[in-house]
Amino acid sequence: MLLQPASAIIAGVVLLTVIGIAYGGTFLLRVVTGKQGANALQKSFFRAGHAHAGVLVILGLVVLVLLDAAGVTGWMHVAAIGVLATAILIPAGFFLSVLGRDPQRPSGVIALVWVGFGVLTASMIVAGIALIVAGAAAVG
């Protein structure tokens, strides 16, 4: 299996972003050990943001590799970038919606979570259909 050149570049950049996710883990560790002040809402949202970032980056890389392995090109290949974009949108919604000293509820920035969910859903539908079409074409 050979990655398309653009996919190799995207994968390399995404792997470098894992450094940021790891740093986020050290922040989360400070929060849960009480070394960084945060209320219960912030702790929950920080955990959710961090977990979604890691899982969505892995999912995005898997989708990228699967689409390349199946020979999917063209606009359907954008599905992998859509999944990777959700690794920014959803965690940003969690983290940014509870900024401040003692928020009692998330701000309107929580809408990023829902936007990310929409992008994720659309991207997974496109990627799934693209893989089915590619597999059917290879069989037939």
PDB file of C-alpha atoms in Angstrom, residues 3-133:
ATOM      1  CA  LEU A   3       0.057   6.656   0.425  1.00  0.00           C
ATOM      2  CA  GLN A   4      -0.747   9.404  -2.025  1.00  0.00           C
ATOM      3  CA  PRO A   5       1.780  12.261  -1.663  1.00  0.00           C
ATOM      4  CA  ALA A   6      -0.845  14.649  -0.251  1.00  0.00           C
ATOM      5  CA  SER A   7      -1.941  11.975   2.229  1.00  0.00           C
ATOM      6  CA  ALA A   8       1.647  11.448   3.380  1.00  0.00           C
ATOM      7  CA  ILE A   9       2.016  15.180   4.017  1.00  0.00           C
ATOM      8  CA  ILE A  10      -1.301  15.364   5.870  1.00  0.00           C
ATOM      9  CA  ALA A  11      -0.393  12.303   7.967  1.00  0.00           C
ATOM     10  CA  GLY A  12       2.988  13.798   8.847  1.00  0.00           C
ATOM     11  CA  VAL A  13       1.441  17.077   9.964  1.00  0.00           C
ATOM     12  CA  VAL A  14      -1.223  15.246  11.977  1.00  0.00           C
ATOM     13  CA  LEU A  15       1.384  13.100  13.710  1.00  0.00           C
ATOM     14  CA  LEU A  16       3.191  16.277  14.751  1.00  0.00           C
ATOM     15  CA  THR A  17      -0.041  17.606  16.277  1.00  0.00           C
ATOM     16  CA  VAL A  18      -0.026  14.653  18.663  1.00  0.00           C
ATOM     17  CA  ILE A  19       2.614  16.623  20.569  1.00  0.00           C
ATOM     18  CA  GLY A  20      -0.100  19.180  21.322  1.00  0.00           C
ATOM     19  CA  ILE A  21      -2.478  16.461  22.444  1.00  0.00           C
ATOM     20  CA  ALA A  22       0.217  15.060  24.726  1.00  0.00           C
ATOM     21  CA  TYR A  23       0.794  18.521  26.189  1.00  0.00           C
ATOM     22  CA  GLY A  24      -2.955  18.737  26.734  1.00  0.00           C
ATOM     23  CA  GLY A  25      -2.638  15.534  28.720  1.00  0.00           C
ATOM     24  CA  THR A  26      -0.148  17.159  31.061  1.00  0.00           C
ATOM     25  CA  PHE A  27      -2.572  20.074  31.511  1.00  0.00           C
ATOM     26  CA  LEU A  28      -5.370  17.624  32.273  1.00  0.00           C
ATOM     27  CA  LEU A  29      -3.146  15.861  34.787  1.00  0.00           C
ATOM     28  CA  ARG A  30      -2.544  19.187  36.558  1.00  0.00           C
ATOM     29  CA  VAL A  31      -6.293  19.831  36.609  1.00  0.00           C
ATOM     30  CA  VAL A  32      -7.290  16.464  38.055  1.00  0.00           C
ATOM     31  CA  THR A  33      -4.527  16.553  40.686  1.00  0.00           C
ATOM     32  CA  GLY A  34      -5.628  20.012  41.830  1.00  0.00           C
ATOM     33  CA  LYS A  35      -2.485  21.825  40.705  1.00  0.00           C
ATOM     34  CA  GLN A  36      -4.514  23.801  38.151  1.00  0.00           C
ATOM     35  CA  GLY A  37      -7.768  25.323  39.392  1.00  0.00           C
ATOM     36  CA  ALA A  38     -10.932  24.160  37.660  1.00  0.00           C
ATOM     37  CA  ASN A  39     -14.515  23.590  38.696  1.00  0.00           C
ATOM     38  CA  ALA A  40     -16.407  20.327  38.104  1.00  0.00           C
ATOM     39  CA  LEU A  41     -17.835  21.508  34.776  1.00  0.00           C
ATOM     40  CA  GLN A  42     -14.411  22.484  33.501  1.00  0.00           C
ATOM     41  CA  LYS A  43     -12.881  19.190  34.617  1.00  0.00           C
ATOM     42  CA  SER A  44     -15.571  17.234  32.769  1.00  0.00           C
ATOM     43  CA  PHE A  45     -15.272  19.309  29.614  1.00  0.00           C
ATOM     44  CA  PHE A  46     -11.460  19.232  29.660  1.00  0.00           C
ATOM     45  CA  ARG A  47     -11.558  15.431  29.920  1.00  0.00           C
ATOM     46  CA  ALA A  48     -14.070  15.188  27.086  1.00  0.00           C
ATOM     47  CA  GLY A  49     -12.065  17.558  24.886  1.00  0.00           C
ATOM     48  CA  HIS A  50      -8.822  15.704  25.443  1.00  0.00           C
ATOM     49  CA  ALA A  51     -10.361  12.279  24.835  1.00  0.00           C
ATOM     50  CA  HIS A  52     -12.105  13.392  21.654  1.00  0.00           C
ATOM     51  CA  ALA A  53      -8.910  14.959  20.299  1.00  0.00           C
ATOM     52  CA  GLY A  54      -6.948  11.718  20.633  1.00  0.00           C
ATOM     53  CA  VAL A  55      -9.659   9.424  19.319  1.00  0.00           C
ATOM     54  CA  LEU A  56     -10.557  11.640  16.362  1.00  0.00           C
ATOM     55  CA  VAL A  57      -6.932  12.054  15.286  1.00  0.00           C
ATOM     56  CA  ILE A  58      -6.541   8.271  15.223  1.00  0.00           C
ATOM     57  CA  LEU A  59      -9.852   7.839  13.391  1.00  0.00           C
ATOM     58  CA  GLY A  60      -8.853  10.479  10.843  1.00  0.00           C
ATOM     59  CA  LEU A  61      -5.537   8.759  10.148  1.00  0.00           C
ATOM     60  CA  VAL A  62      -7.268   5.377   9.788  1.00  0.00           C
ATOM     61  CA  VAL A  63      -9.794   6.830   7.328  1.00  0.00           C
ATOM     62  CA  LEU A  64      -6.953   8.458   5.366  1.00  0.00           C
ATOM     63  CA  VAL A  65      -5.058   5.169   5.093  1.00  0.00           C
ATOM     64  CA  LEU A  66      -8.193   3.174   4.222  1.00  0.00           C
ATOM     65  CA  LEU A  67      -9.175   5.557   1.449  1.00  0.00           C
ATOM     66  CA  ASP A  68      -5.654   5.490  -0.008  1.00  0.00           C
ATOM     67  CA  ALA A  69      -5.485   1.702   0.262  1.00  0.00           C
ATOM     68  CA  ALA A  70      -8.777   1.399  -1.634  1.00  0.00           C
ATOM     69  CA  GLY A  71      -7.558   3.795  -4.310  1.00  0.00           C
ATOM     70  CA  VAL A  72     -10.182   6.434  -3.544  1.00  0.00           C
ATOM     71  CA  THR A  73      -9.308   9.767  -5.137  1.00  0.00           C
ATOM     72  CA  GLY A  74     -11.112  12.963  -5.967  1.00  0.00           C
ATOM     73  CA  TRP A  75     -13.641  14.737  -3.817  1.00  0.00           C
ATOM     74  CA  MET A  76     -14.480  11.630  -1.757  1.00  0.00           C
ATOM     75  CA  HIS A  77     -10.932  11.674  -0.409  1.00  0.00           C
ATOM     76  CA  VAL A  78     -11.854  14.900   1.387  1.00  0.00           C
ATOM     77  CA  ALA A  79     -13.748  12.732   3.882  1.00  0.00           C
ATOM     78  CA  ALA A  80     -10.472  12.004   5.693  1.00  0.00           C
ATOM     79  CA  ILE A  81      -9.743  15.707   6.020  1.00  0.00           C
ATOM     80  CA  GLY A  82     -13.271  16.202   7.338  1.00  0.00           C
ATOM     81  CA  VAL A  83     -12.694  13.631  10.069  1.00  0.00           C
ATOM     82  CA  LEU A  84      -9.379  15.262  10.943  1.00  0.00           C
ATOM     83  CA  ALA A  85     -11.082  18.681  11.096  1.00  0.00           C
ATOM     84  CA  THR A  86     -13.422  17.309  13.746  1.00  0.00           C
ATOM     85  CA  ALA A  87     -10.359  16.567  15.870  1.00  0.00           C
ATOM     86  CA  ILE A  88     -10.070  20.353  16.103  1.00  0.00           C
ATOM     87  CA  LEU A  89     -13.718  21.409  16.143  1.00  0.00           C
ATOM     88  CA  ILE A  90     -15.086  19.092  18.820  1.00  0.00           C
ATOM     89  CA  PRO A  91     -12.269  19.499  21.376  1.00  0.00           C
ATOM     90  CA  ALA A  92     -12.245  23.269  20.764  1.00  0.00           C
ATOM     91  CA  GLY A  93     -15.941  23.354  21.600  1.00  0.00           C
ATOM     92  CA  PHE A  94     -15.343  21.526  24.854  1.00  0.00           C
ATOM     93  CA  PHE A  95     -12.284  23.518  25.919  1.00  0.00           C
ATOM     94  CA  LEU A  96     -13.271  27.013  24.813  1.00  0.00           C
ATOM     95  CA  SER A  97     -16.866  26.870  26.050  1.00  0.00           C
ATOM     96  CA  VAL A  98     -15.782  26.637  29.692  1.00  0.00           C
ATOM     97  CA  LEU A  99     -13.015  29.218  29.798  1.00  0.00           C
ATOM     98  CA  GLY A 100     -13.079  31.640  32.679  1.00  0.00           C
ATOM     99  CA  ARG A 101     -12.794  31.662  36.419  1.00  0.00           C
ATOM    100  CA  ASP A 102     -15.834  29.655  37.444  1.00  0.00           C
ATOM    101  CA  PRO A 103     -18.268  29.051  34.583  1.00  0.00           C
ATOM    102  CA  GLN A 104     -21.539  27.497  35.665  1.00  0.00           C
ATOM    103  CA  ARG A 105     -22.542  26.414  32.166  1.00  0.00           C
ATOM    104  CA  PRO A 106     -20.873  26.235  28.757  1.00  0.00           C
ATOM    105  CA  SER A 107     -20.837  29.337  26.571  1.00  0.00           C
ATOM    106  CA  GLY A 108     -22.152  29.489  23.013  1.00  0.00           C
ATOM    107  CA  VAL A 109     -18.827  28.166  21.770  1.00  0.00           C
ATOM    108  CA  ILE A 110     -20.231  24.719  22.627  1.00  0.00           C
ATOM    109  CA  ALA A 111     -21.822  24.973  19.171  1.00  0.00           C
ATOM    110  CA  LEU A 112     -18.438  23.871  17.786  1.00  0.00           C
ATOM    111  CA  VAL A 113     -19.132  20.417  19.220  1.00  0.00           C
ATOM    112  CA  TRP A 114     -22.353  20.200  17.192  1.00  0.00           C
ATOM    113  CA  VAL A 115     -20.684  21.578  14.054  1.00  0.00           C
ATOM    114  CA  GLY A 116     -17.935  19.004  14.510  1.00  0.00           C
ATOM    115  CA  PHE A 117     -20.501  16.254  14.967  1.00  0.00           C
ATOM    116  CA  GLY A 118     -22.159  17.277  11.697  1.00  0.00           C
ATOM    117  CA  VAL A 119     -18.841  17.316   9.840  1.00  0.00           C
ATOM    118  CA  LEU A 120     -17.911  13.951  11.358  1.00  0.00           C
ATOM    119  CA  THR A 121     -21.218  12.395  10.336  1.00  0.00           C
ATOM    120  CA  ALA A 122     -21.001  13.690   6.767  1.00  0.00           C
ATOM    121  CA  SER A 123     -17.351  12.653   6.465  1.00  0.00           C
ATOM    122  CA  MET A 124     -18.003   9.132   7.728  1.00  0.00           C
ATOM    123  CA  ILE A 125     -20.941   8.714   5.331  1.00  0.00           C
ATOM    124  CA  VAL A 126     -18.803   9.833   2.367  1.00  0.00           C
ATOM    125  CA  ALA A 127     -15.849   7.658   3.431  1.00  0.00           C
ATOM    126  CA  GLY A 128     -18.062   4.623   3.991  1.00  0.00           C
ATOM    127  CA  ILE A 129     -19.762   4.972   0.621  1.00  0.00           C
ATOM    128  CA  ALA A 130     -16.423   5.605  -1.113  1.00  0.00           C
ATOM    129  CA  LEU A 131     -14.965   2.410   0.376  1.00  0.00           C
ATOM    130  CA  ILE A 132     -18.028   0.359  -0.585  1.00  0.00           C
ATOM    131  CA  VAL A 133     -17.934   1.704  -4.154  1.00  0.00           C
TER     132      VAL A 133
END
